[in-house]
Amino acid sequence: MPNNAEFIVTPWQVDGEVDYEKLIKEFGTTKITNDLIDRLAKHTGEIHHFVKRKIFFSHRDLNWILDKYETGENFFLYTGRGPSGHTHLGHLVPWILTQHLQEKFGTDLYFQMTDDEKFLHNPDLTMDDTLNYTYENALDIIACGFDPKKTFIFSDIEYSKTLYKIALKVAKHITFSTVKAVFGFKNSTNIGMNFFPAIQAAPCFLPSVLKGKNIPCLIPAAIDQDPYWRGIARDIAPRLGFYKPAQIHSKFIPGLGKGGKMSASEPETAIFTVDSPNVVHKKIMNAFTGGKATVQEQKKEGGIPEICPIFQYYTVFLKDDKEIAEIHQRCKSGDLLCGEDKIHLSEVIKGFLKKHQKKRKDATKVLEKFMLRD
Amino acid sequence: MPNNAEFIVTPWQVDGEVDYEKLIKEFGTTKITNDLIDRLAKHTGEIHHFVKRKIFFSHRDLNWILDKYETGENFFLYTGRGPSGHTHLGHLVPWILTQHLQEKFGTDLYFQMTDDEKFLHNPDLTMDDTLNYTYENALDIIACGFDPKKTFIFSDIEYSKTLYKIALKVAKHITFSTVKAVFGFKNSTNIGMNFFPAIQAAPCFLPSVLKGKNIPCLIPAAIDQDPYWRGIARDIAPRLGFYKPAQIHSKFIPGLGKGGKMSASEPETAIFTVDSPNVVHKKIMNAFTGGKATVQEQKKEGGIPEICPIFQYYTVFLKDDKEIAEIHQRCKSGDLLCGEDKIHLSEVIKGFLKKHQKKRKDATKVLEKFMLRD
C-alpha cells in the first residue's frame, strides 16, 4: 500500500478499509440515489436486495441506459471473470445481480473469461490451468440461473479470433503512457499485460460488431474493474463509433479474516463454491467477528455488526430485511453471541451452496450451449 | 536518422548507404562464407545466384540447420510480408530464395502476413485495407512457385486463434523494457505494437506446436527484420522448450531513385508487380543511374555500375554471369550509355513481370488451397 493511503483499489489489489464515498470521488463515478433505485424498480418490479442495501452503490450512465430502454432500445449486459482459481462467494455477487437484470430486462449477456490476463499476470499459472478454471468457473456462472438462449460465455484464449480483431482497433488508439497512467504498468510489465486492456475493452463493442448495429452496454462489476472502462473503453468508444459502456459497481465482499475483500489467495478466509459443508463450517467458525474479547464483555456491551464479516454475509445471503434487523439488534444488545451467530450463518451458507452445487453439477451437461465459439 | 549515423536499419526504416559489413558486426550475425556456400551447394546442387552474388550475405545458425538436415532432421521455412500496399520487386527477393530452398530441401513453408502490425503501425490504413492487401500480396507469393502441398500462408488477423495462444506464451516473458531496447518503442507507442513482437515470434514455434514435436526453423528475410529474431524469438525459444530459429539475411534492393531501399512510400521509384509495361518502362527511364552528366563525359570516363540501381537490378534478374560481366565492362568503358541500358533493363523487367502477372492471375484460383485457417 502506498504511504499515506488508507486503502488501495486496483484490478489486481484491494487493500485496507475501503471508503466507498471517497472512491466515488476518486474514480469520478456517480452514487446510486434512491431516485435512481425507484426508476429502476419501475422496470424490475421488485428492488433487488443488493441494490436496496447499496451493495451496488455506484454507476456510470445508468440513467442513460434507462433512457435508451424506455425509448425501445434495449441494452446488453457484459461482465467477466478472471479464472485464476475456483469461484468464491465474493465472485458471485455481481453475477447474481447480473442474472436479476437479465431476467427483468430480457437482455443478452456476454460473459468474458479473462484467462489470457490470468495466465500473463500469474507466473505460476500454466495455460492449461487457466483454461481449466475457465470451464470450472463457467459452471458456477451457469448455476446462477442465466438464460441459455441469451447468455454467451467466452474464453479470451479460445475466442481470440473474434476478440483480437476488435482489440486491434482499440489498441491502435491506446499508448503505453495511457496504460501506465491508468493501471500503473511499469517498464518491467510484460507486453501481454500491456496489450490486455484492449482485449478487456473488446466485449463492450462485441455485440455491436456481431449484429452490425450500435447497442448500449451495461457492465455490472466490482468497482476495482472501473479503470478498464474509465481509462480505456469509455475513452475509445466514440472514436470507434460506439456508445460508451455504462456501469453499475458493487462493493467488495469481505473475507472471513480481519479486513480486505474475499480473496482466493487467502483460502482459509474465502468460501469456495466447491467447498464441502464441513470445510464451510470450519472456515466460518474460525472467522473474525465484530464480537468482544470475552463473553462477559459482549453480553454487557454488545457486538459491532458493522465491522463483522458474519453480519455482512447476511446482507448478501438473506433477503428478508426483518430477519437481518433482528440479528443486528440481537448482536448490538449482547443477546446474540458470536458462536450462535456463526452456526446460523454456516447453516445459511451451507443451504445456499447445497442448491448451488446441484445446479453446478447440472451445468456440466449444458456448458457447451453457453459457450461462444469463433 | 540519428546524428553521426551513416545509415539506419530497423524493421520500419532503412535510410542512408547501408554498410553491410558494419551491420553484421552491429547485429552480431555471421557472414556467409564461400565454405558455407559450398556446403549448401552439396544439397541444393546449383548455387542460387542470390547466394553466389551475396545478395544473401549473412546468417545465424545456418550451419546448425545443415547439421540437423544431414542427420535426418528436416527444418521448416518461415518468412513473412507486411501487407501495407502492393508487392514491389524488392519484396520478391527473399521469396524467390525461399522458393528455391523449399524446392531443394523439400521443406514446409509458413508464410506470415503481418496485417495486424501494418494496421497498428499506419494511422491511415483501415483493417479492410490491410486484409485486402493480405490477399493481393498472397497472389504474388503463390506466383513465386511455392509447393501448394507444403506452403501455408496465414493472416495474423484471420489466424489469430492459433497465433494468440502461442504469442501469449512468448509475451509472458517479454517486458516493455525489452521491446523499448530492441525496437526503440516509446511511451507513445500504441499497446498493439508493443504486443506485436510476440505475434511475429509465434510462427517460429507454430509447426512445432501443430505437430507436437520440436522442428528446426530457418527464416529467409531482409536483414531489417533481424531484431525480431535476435531480441525476441531466439531469446525466448529455450525458455519455451523450442529450438532457436536460424536465419539467412538478404540485402535491400535499391529504389530507382538515388540511395535507399525500394520503398512503396516512394511509388515512382518502386516497380510494383501490378504495374503495366508502360508504367514499368516510364519508371525505369526516369531512374537515377551511375552515369555521367553528359554523353561526352560518359563516353570518355565510363559509368559507375556500383552505385547504379539499373546495374543492381541485373544482378537480381539476370542469372547469366557472363551477360552481367559484359554489361559491367561496357558501362565502365563508356561504350554502354544509360539510355540503352535502361531500355535493356526495361525489357528484362517487363519480360519477368509478364510471366509473373500470368502466374499471379492463375493464383486467384488456388489461393484458398494455400491459406492456413483456424
Short mmCIF file of N, CA, C and O in Angstrom, two decimals, chain B residues 4-87:
data_model
loop_
_atom_site.label_atom_id
_atom_site.label_comp_id
_atom_site.label_asym_id
_atom_site.label_seq_id
_atom_site.Cartn_x
_atom_site.Cartn_y
_atom_site.Cartn_z
N ASN B 4 25.41 11.46 -36.48
CA ASN B 4 26.63 10.69 -36.63
C ASN B 4 26.42 9.31 -37.26
O ASN B 4 27.37 8.58 -37.49
N ALA B 5 25.17 8.92 -37.52
CA ALA B 5 24.95 7.61 -38.13
C ALA B 5 25.05 7.79 -39.64
O ALA B 5 24.53 8.74 -40.20
N GLU B 6 25.71 6.83 -40.28
CA GLU B 6 25.78 6.89 -41.74
C GLU B 6 24.55 6.24 -42.36
O GLU B 6 24.15 6.53 -43.46
N PHE B 7 23.97 5.28 -41.61
CA PHE B 7 22.78 4.61 -42.11
C PHE B 7 21.99 4.09 -40.91
O PHE B 7 22.52 3.98 -39.80
N ILE B 8 20.74 3.81 -41.17
CA ILE B 8 19.90 3.27 -40.09
C ILE B 8 19.06 2.13 -40.66
O ILE B 8 18.53 2.24 -41.77
N VAL B 9 19.00 1.03 -39.93
CA VAL B 9 18.25 -0.15 -40.37
C VAL B 9 17.41 -0.66 -39.21
O VAL B 9 17.94 -1.13 -38.21
N THR B 10 16.09 -0.49 -39.31
CA THR B 10 15.16 -1.06 -38.34
C THR B 10 14.01 -1.68 -39.15
O THR B 10 13.92 -1.44 -40.35
N PRO B 11 13.13 -2.45 -38.49
CA PRO B 11 12.03 -3.04 -39.25
C PRO B 11 11.12 -2.00 -39.91
O PRO B 11 10.34 -2.33 -40.79
N TRP B 12 11.21 -0.73 -39.47
CA TRP B 12 10.31 0.27 -40.05
C TRP B 12 11.03 1.35 -40.84
O TRP B 12 10.43 2.25 -41.38
N GLN B 13 12.35 1.29 -40.87
CA GLN B 13 13.10 2.35 -41.52
C GLN B 13 14.45 1.84 -42.01
O GLN B 13 15.18 1.19 -41.26
N VAL B 14 14.75 2.09 -43.28
CA VAL B 14 16.09 1.82 -43.80
C VAL B 14 16.52 3.08 -44.53
O VAL B 14 15.89 3.49 -45.50
N ASP B 15 17.53 3.75 -44.02
CA ASP B 15 17.98 5.01 -44.62
C ASP B 15 19.50 5.05 -44.69
O ASP B 15 20.19 4.44 -43.88
N GLY B 16 19.96 5.83 -45.68
CA GLY B 16 21.41 6.01 -45.84
C GLY B 16 22.01 4.89 -46.65
O GLY B 16 21.32 3.95 -47.08
N GLU B 17 23.32 4.98 -46.87
CA GLU B 17 24.00 3.95 -47.65
C GLU B 17 24.43 2.86 -46.68
O GLU B 17 25.30 3.06 -45.83
N VAL B 18 23.79 1.69 -46.79
CA VAL B 18 23.99 0.65 -45.79
C VAL B 18 25.35 -0.02 -45.96
O VAL B 18 25.69 -0.47 -47.05
N ASP B 19 26.12 -0.05 -44.88
CA ASP B 19 27.40 -0.76 -44.87
C ASP B 19 27.13 -2.13 -44.27
O ASP B 19 27.00 -2.29 -43.05
N TYR B 20 27.05 -3.14 -45.15
CA TYR B 20 26.60 -4.46 -44.70
C TYR B 20 27.62 -5.15 -43.80
O TYR B 20 27.25 -5.92 -42.91
N GLU B 21 28.90 -4.85 -44.01
CA GLU B 21 29.93 -5.43 -43.13
C GLU B 21 29.74 -4.93 -41.71
O GLU B 21 29.81 -5.67 -40.73
N LYS B 22 29.46 -3.63 -41.64
CA LYS B 22 29.25 -2.99 -40.34
C LYS B 22 27.98 -3.54 -39.67
O LYS B 22 27.93 -3.75 -38.45
N LEU B 23 26.95 -3.77 -40.50
CA LEU B 23 25.67 -4.28 -39.99
C LEU B 23 25.86 -5.67 -39.36
O LEU B 23 25.28 -5.98 -38.31
N ILE B 24 26.69 -6.50 -40.00
CA ILE B 24 26.97 -7.84 -39.47
C ILE B 24 27.57 -7.72 -38.07
O ILE B 24 27.16 -8.44 -37.15
N LYS B 25 28.48 -6.75 -37.91
CA LYS B 25 29.09 -6.55 -36.59
C LYS B 25 28.08 -6.02 -35.59
O LYS B 25 27.98 -6.50 -34.46
N GLU B 26 27.32 -4.99 -36.03
CA GLU B 26 26.34 -4.37 -35.13
C GLU B 26 25.28 -5.36 -34.66
O GLU B 26 24.89 -5.37 -33.49
N PHE B 27 24.75 -6.14 -35.60
CA PHE B 27 23.67 -7.07 -35.26
C PHE B 27 24.21 -8.37 -34.66
O PHE B 27 23.45 -9.15 -34.09
N GLY B 28 25.53 -8.59 -34.81
CA GLY B 28 26.10 -9.83 -34.28
C GLY B 28 25.71 -11.06 -35.08
O GLY B 28 25.55 -12.15 -34.52
N THR B 29 25.55 -10.89 -36.39
CA THR B 29 25.25 -12.04 -37.24
C THR B 29 26.57 -12.58 -37.81
O THR B 29 27.64 -12.10 -37.47
N THR B 30 26.49 -13.58 -38.69
CA THR B 30 27.70 -14.19 -39.25
C THR B 30 27.66 -14.06 -40.78
O THR B 30 26.61 -14.27 -41.39
N LYS B 31 28.79 -13.74 -41.35
CA LYS B 31 28.91 -13.60 -42.80
C LYS B 31 28.75 -14.97 -43.45
O LYS B 31 29.20 -15.98 -42.91
N ILE B 32 28.11 -15.01 -44.61
CA ILE B 32 28.04 -16.28 -45.35
C ILE B 32 29.35 -16.44 -46.13
O ILE B 32 29.62 -15.67 -47.05
N THR B 33 30.15 -17.40 -45.73
CA THR B 33 31.46 -17.62 -46.36
C THR B 33 31.31 -18.51 -47.59
O THR B 33 30.29 -19.19 -47.77
N ASN B 34 32.37 -18.56 -48.38
CA ASN B 34 32.36 -19.45 -49.55
C ASN B 34 32.30 -20.91 -49.12
O ASN B 34 31.69 -21.73 -49.81
N ASP B 35 32.90 -21.21 -47.97
CA ASP B 35 32.81 -22.59 -47.45
C ASP B 35 31.37 -22.98 -47.16
O ASP B 35 30.94 -24.09 -47.47
N LEU B 36 30.65 -22.03 -46.56
CA LEU B 36 29.25 -22.32 -46.23
C LEU B 36 28.43 -22.47 -47.52
O LEU B 36 27.55 -23.34 -47.61
N ILE B 37 28.75 -21.64 -48.51
CA ILE B 37 28.05 -21.74 -49.80
C ILE B 37 28.30 -23.12 -50.42
O ILE B 37 27.38 -23.77 -50.91
N ASP B 38 29.56 -23.58 -50.33
CA ASP B 38 29.88 -24.91 -50.87
C ASP B 38 29.11 -26.00 -50.13
O ASP B 38 28.62 -26.95 -50.74
N ARG B 39 29.00 -25.83 -48.82
CA ARG B 39 28.27 -26.84 -48.03
C ARG B 39 26.80 -26.86 -48.44
O ARG B 39 26.19 -27.93 -48.57
N LEU B 40 26.25 -25.67 -48.63
CA LEU B 40 24.86 -25.54 -49.07
C LEU B 40 24.67 -26.20 -50.43
O LEU B 40 23.69 -26.93 -50.66
N ALA B 41 25.63 -25.97 -51.32
CA ALA B 41 25.54 -26.48 -52.69
C ALA B 41 25.54 -28.01 -52.75
O ALA B 41 25.02 -28.60 -53.70
N LYS B 42 26.11 -28.65 -51.72
CA LYS B 42 26.07 -30.11 -51.67
C LYS B 42 24.63 -30.61 -51.69
O LYS B 42 24.33 -31.70 -52.15
N HIS B 43 23.74 -29.80 -51.11
CA HIS B 43 22.34 -30.22 -51.02
C HIS B 43 21.47 -29.60 -52.11
O HIS B 43 20.51 -30.20 -52.56
N THR B 44 21.82 -28.37 -52.51
CA THR B 44 20.97 -27.68 -53.49
C THR B 44 21.39 -27.99 -54.93
O THR B 44 20.67 -27.66 -55.86
N GLY B 45 22.58 -28.60 -55.08
CA GLY B 45 23.07 -28.85 -56.44
C GLY B 45 23.64 -27.57 -57.01
O GLY B 45 24.82 -27.29 -56.90
N GLU B 46 22.80 -26.76 -57.58
CA GLU B 46 23.27 -25.46 -58.09
C GLU B 46 23.37 -24.44 -56.94
O GLU B 46 22.76 -24.61 -55.89
N ILE B 47 24.16 -23.42 -57.16
CA ILE B 47 24.20 -22.32 -56.19
C ILE B 47 23.30 -21.21 -56.72
O ILE B 47 23.50 -20.72 -57.83
N HIS B 48 22.28 -20.86 -55.95
CA HIS B 48 21.37 -19.81 -56.42
C HIS B 48 22.14 -18.51 -56.62
O HIS B 48 23.01 -18.17 -55.79
N HIS B 49 21.81 -17.76 -57.67
CA HIS B 49 22.61 -16.56 -57.96
C HIS B 49 22.47 -15.49 -56.87
O HIS B 49 23.34 -14.66 -56.71
N PHE B 50 21.41 -15.53 -56.08
CA PHE B 50 21.30 -14.59 -54.95
C PHE B 50 22.36 -14.90 -53.87
O PHE B 50 22.83 -14.01 -53.17
N VAL B 51 22.68 -16.20 -53.75
CA VAL B 51 23.68 -16.61 -52.75
C VAL B 51 25.07 -16.35 -53.32
O VAL B 51 25.92 -15.77 -52.64
N LYS B 52 25.26 -16.75 -54.57
CA LYS B 52 26.57 -16.57 -55.22
C LYS B 52 26.96 -15.10 -55.23
O LYS B 52 28.11 -14.75 -54.98
N ARG B 53 25.97 -14.23 -55.50
CA ARG B 53 26.26 -12.79 -55.61
C ARG B 53 26.15 -12.07 -54.27
O ARG B 53 26.11 -10.84 -54.23
N LYS B 54 26.00 -12.84 -53.22
CA LYS B 54 25.97 -12.29 -51.85
C LYS B 54 24.82 -11.30 -51.65
O LYS B 54 24.94 -10.37 -50.85
N ILE B 55 23.74 -11.47 -52.40
CA ILE B 55 22.52 -10.71 -52.09
C ILE B 55 22.00 -11.26 -50.74
O ILE B 55 21.54 -10.52 -49.89
N PHE B 56 22.13 -12.57 -50.56
CA PHE B 56 22.04 -13.15 -49.20
C PHE B 56 23.46 -13.24 -48.69
O PHE B 56 24.30 -13.92 -49.28
N PHE B 57 23.73 -12.52 -47.62
CA PHE B 57 25.13 -12.28 -47.24
C PHE B 57 25.43 -12.64 -45.79
O PHE B 57 26.57 -12.70 -45.39
N SER B 58 24.40 -12.85 -44.99
CA SER B 58 24.59 -13.01 -43.55
C SER B 58 23.63 -14.08 -43.03
O SER B 58 22.62 -14.40 -43.66
N HIS B 59 23.96 -14.66 -41.89
CA HIS B 59 23.09 -15.72 -41.34
C HIS B 59 23.28 -15.84 -39.83
O HIS B 59 24.18 -15.21 -39.24
N ARG B 60 22.39 -16.61 -39.25
CA ARG B 60 22.55 -17.10 -37.88
C ARG B 60 22.25 -18.59 -37.91
O ARG B 60 21.16 -18.99 -38.35
N ASP B 61 23.21 -19.40 -37.46
CA ASP B 61 22.98 -20.84 -37.27
C ASP B 61 22.62 -21.61 -38.54
O ASP B 61 21.98 -22.67 -38.44
N LEU B 62 23.01 -21.10 -39.72
CA LEU B 62 22.72 -21.87 -40.94
C LEU B 62 23.51 -23.18 -40.93
O LEU B 62 23.01 -24.21 -41.41
N ASN B 63 24.71 -23.15 -40.35
CA ASN B 63 25.48 -24.39 -40.20
C ASN B 63 24.74 -25.43 -39.37
O ASN B 63 24.72 -26.61 -39.70
N TRP B 64 24.13 -24.94 -38.31
CA TRP B 64 23.37 -25.83 -37.42
C TRP B 64 22.18 -26.46 -38.16
O TRP B 64 21.87 -27.64 -37.99
N ILE B 65 21.52 -25.62 -38.98
CA ILE B 65 20.39 -26.13 -39.78
C ILE B 65 20.87 -27.27 -40.69
O ILE B 65 20.21 -28.31 -40.81
N LEU B 66 22.05 -27.09 -41.29
CA LEU B 66 22.60 -28.13 -42.18
C LEU B 66 23.05 -29.36 -41.38
O LEU B 66 22.88 -30.50 -41.83
N ASP B 67 23.58 -29.13 -40.17
CA ASP B 67 23.91 -30.26 -39.28
C ASP B 67 22.67 -31.12 -39.05
O ASP B 67 22.69 -32.34 -39.18
N LYS B 68 21.59 -30.44 -38.69
CA LYS B 68 20.33 -31.14 -38.40
C LYS B 68 19.85 -31.88 -39.64
O LYS B 68 19.46 -33.05 -39.57
N TYR B 69 19.87 -31.16 -40.77
CA TYR B 69 19.38 -31.74 -42.03
C TYR B 69 20.18 -33.00 -42.38
O TYR B 69 19.62 -34.01 -42.80
N GLU B 70 21.49 -32.90 -42.18
CA GLU B 70 22.36 -34.03 -42.55
C GLU B 70 22.19 -35.23 -41.62
O GLU B 70 22.58 -36.35 -41.98
N THR B 71 21.63 -34.98 -40.44
CA THR B 71 21.35 -36.12 -39.57
C THR B 71 19.87 -36.52 -39.64
O THR B 71 19.35 -37.18 -38.75
N GLY B 72 19.21 -36.08 -40.71
CA GLY B 72 17.85 -36.54 -40.97
C GLY B 72 16.73 -35.73 -40.35
O GLY B 72 15.56 -36.11 -40.43
N GLU B 73 17.08 -34.61 -39.72
CA GLU B 73 16.04 -33.79 -39.10
C GLU B 73 15.78 -32.56 -39.99
O GLU B 73 16.56 -31.62 -39.98
N ASN B 74 14.72 -32.61 -40.77
CA ASN B 74 14.47 -31.50 -41.70
C ASN B 74 13.90 -30.29 -40.97
O ASN B 74 13.27 -30.42 -39.92
N PHE B 75 14.15 -29.13 -41.52
CA PHE B 75 13.68 -27.87 -40.94
C PHE B 75 12.43 -27.40 -41.68
O PHE B 75 12.00 -28.03 -42.66
N PHE B 76 11.81 -26.34 -41.19
CA PHE B 76 10.77 -25.66 -41.98
C PHE B 76 11.24 -24.23 -42.23
O PHE B 76 12.10 -23.71 -41.52
N LEU B 77 10.69 -23.63 -43.27
CA LEU B 77 10.99 -22.24 -43.62
C LEU B 77 9.88 -21.35 -43.09
O LEU B 77 8.70 -21.72 -43.10
N TYR B 78 10.27 -20.18 -42.61
CA TYR B 78 9.28 -19.20 -42.17
C TYR B 78 9.72 -17.84 -42.70
O TYR B 78 10.86 -17.42 -42.51
N THR B 79 8.83 -17.18 -43.41
CA THR B 79 9.10 -15.80 -43.78
C THR B 79 7.77 -15.05 -43.75
O THR B 79 6.73 -15.63 -43.41
N GLY B 80 7.81 -13.77 -44.07
CA GLY B 80 6.57 -13.01 -43.93
C GLY B 80 6.52 -11.80 -44.82
O GLY B 80 7.49 -11.47 -45.52
N ARG B 81 5.36 -11.15 -44.76
CA ARG B 81 5.15 -9.95 -45.56
C ARG B 81 4.21 -9.03 -44.77
O ARG B 81 3.18 -9.50 -44.24
N GLY B 82 4.54 -7.76 -44.69
CA GLY B 82 3.66 -6.76 -44.09
C GLY B 82 2.79 -6.14 -45.16
O GLY B 82 3.26 -5.32 -45.94
N PRO B 83 1.52 -6.52 -45.23
CA PRO B 83 0.69 -6.13 -46.37
C PRO B 83 0.12 -4.71 -46.25
O PRO B 83 -1.06 -4.51 -46.00
N SER B 84 0.99 -3.73 -46.47
CA SER B 84 0.54 -2.34 -46.38
C SER B 84 0.33 -1.72 -47.75
O SER B 84 0.00 -0.55 -47.87
N GLY B 85 0.55 -2.50 -48.80
CA GLY B 85 0.37 -1.98 -50.16
C GLY B 85 0.68 -3.11 -51.13
O GLY B 85 0.81 -4.27 -50.73
N HIS B 86 0.79 -2.76 -52.40
CA HIS B 86 1.10 -3.78 -53.39
C HIS B 86 2.55 -4.25 -53.26
O HIS B 86 3.40 -3.52 -52.74
N THR B 87 2.79 -5.44 -53.73
CA THR B 87 4.13 -6.03 -53.72
C THR B 87 5.01 -5.31 -54.75
O THR B 87 4.57 -5.05 -55.86
#
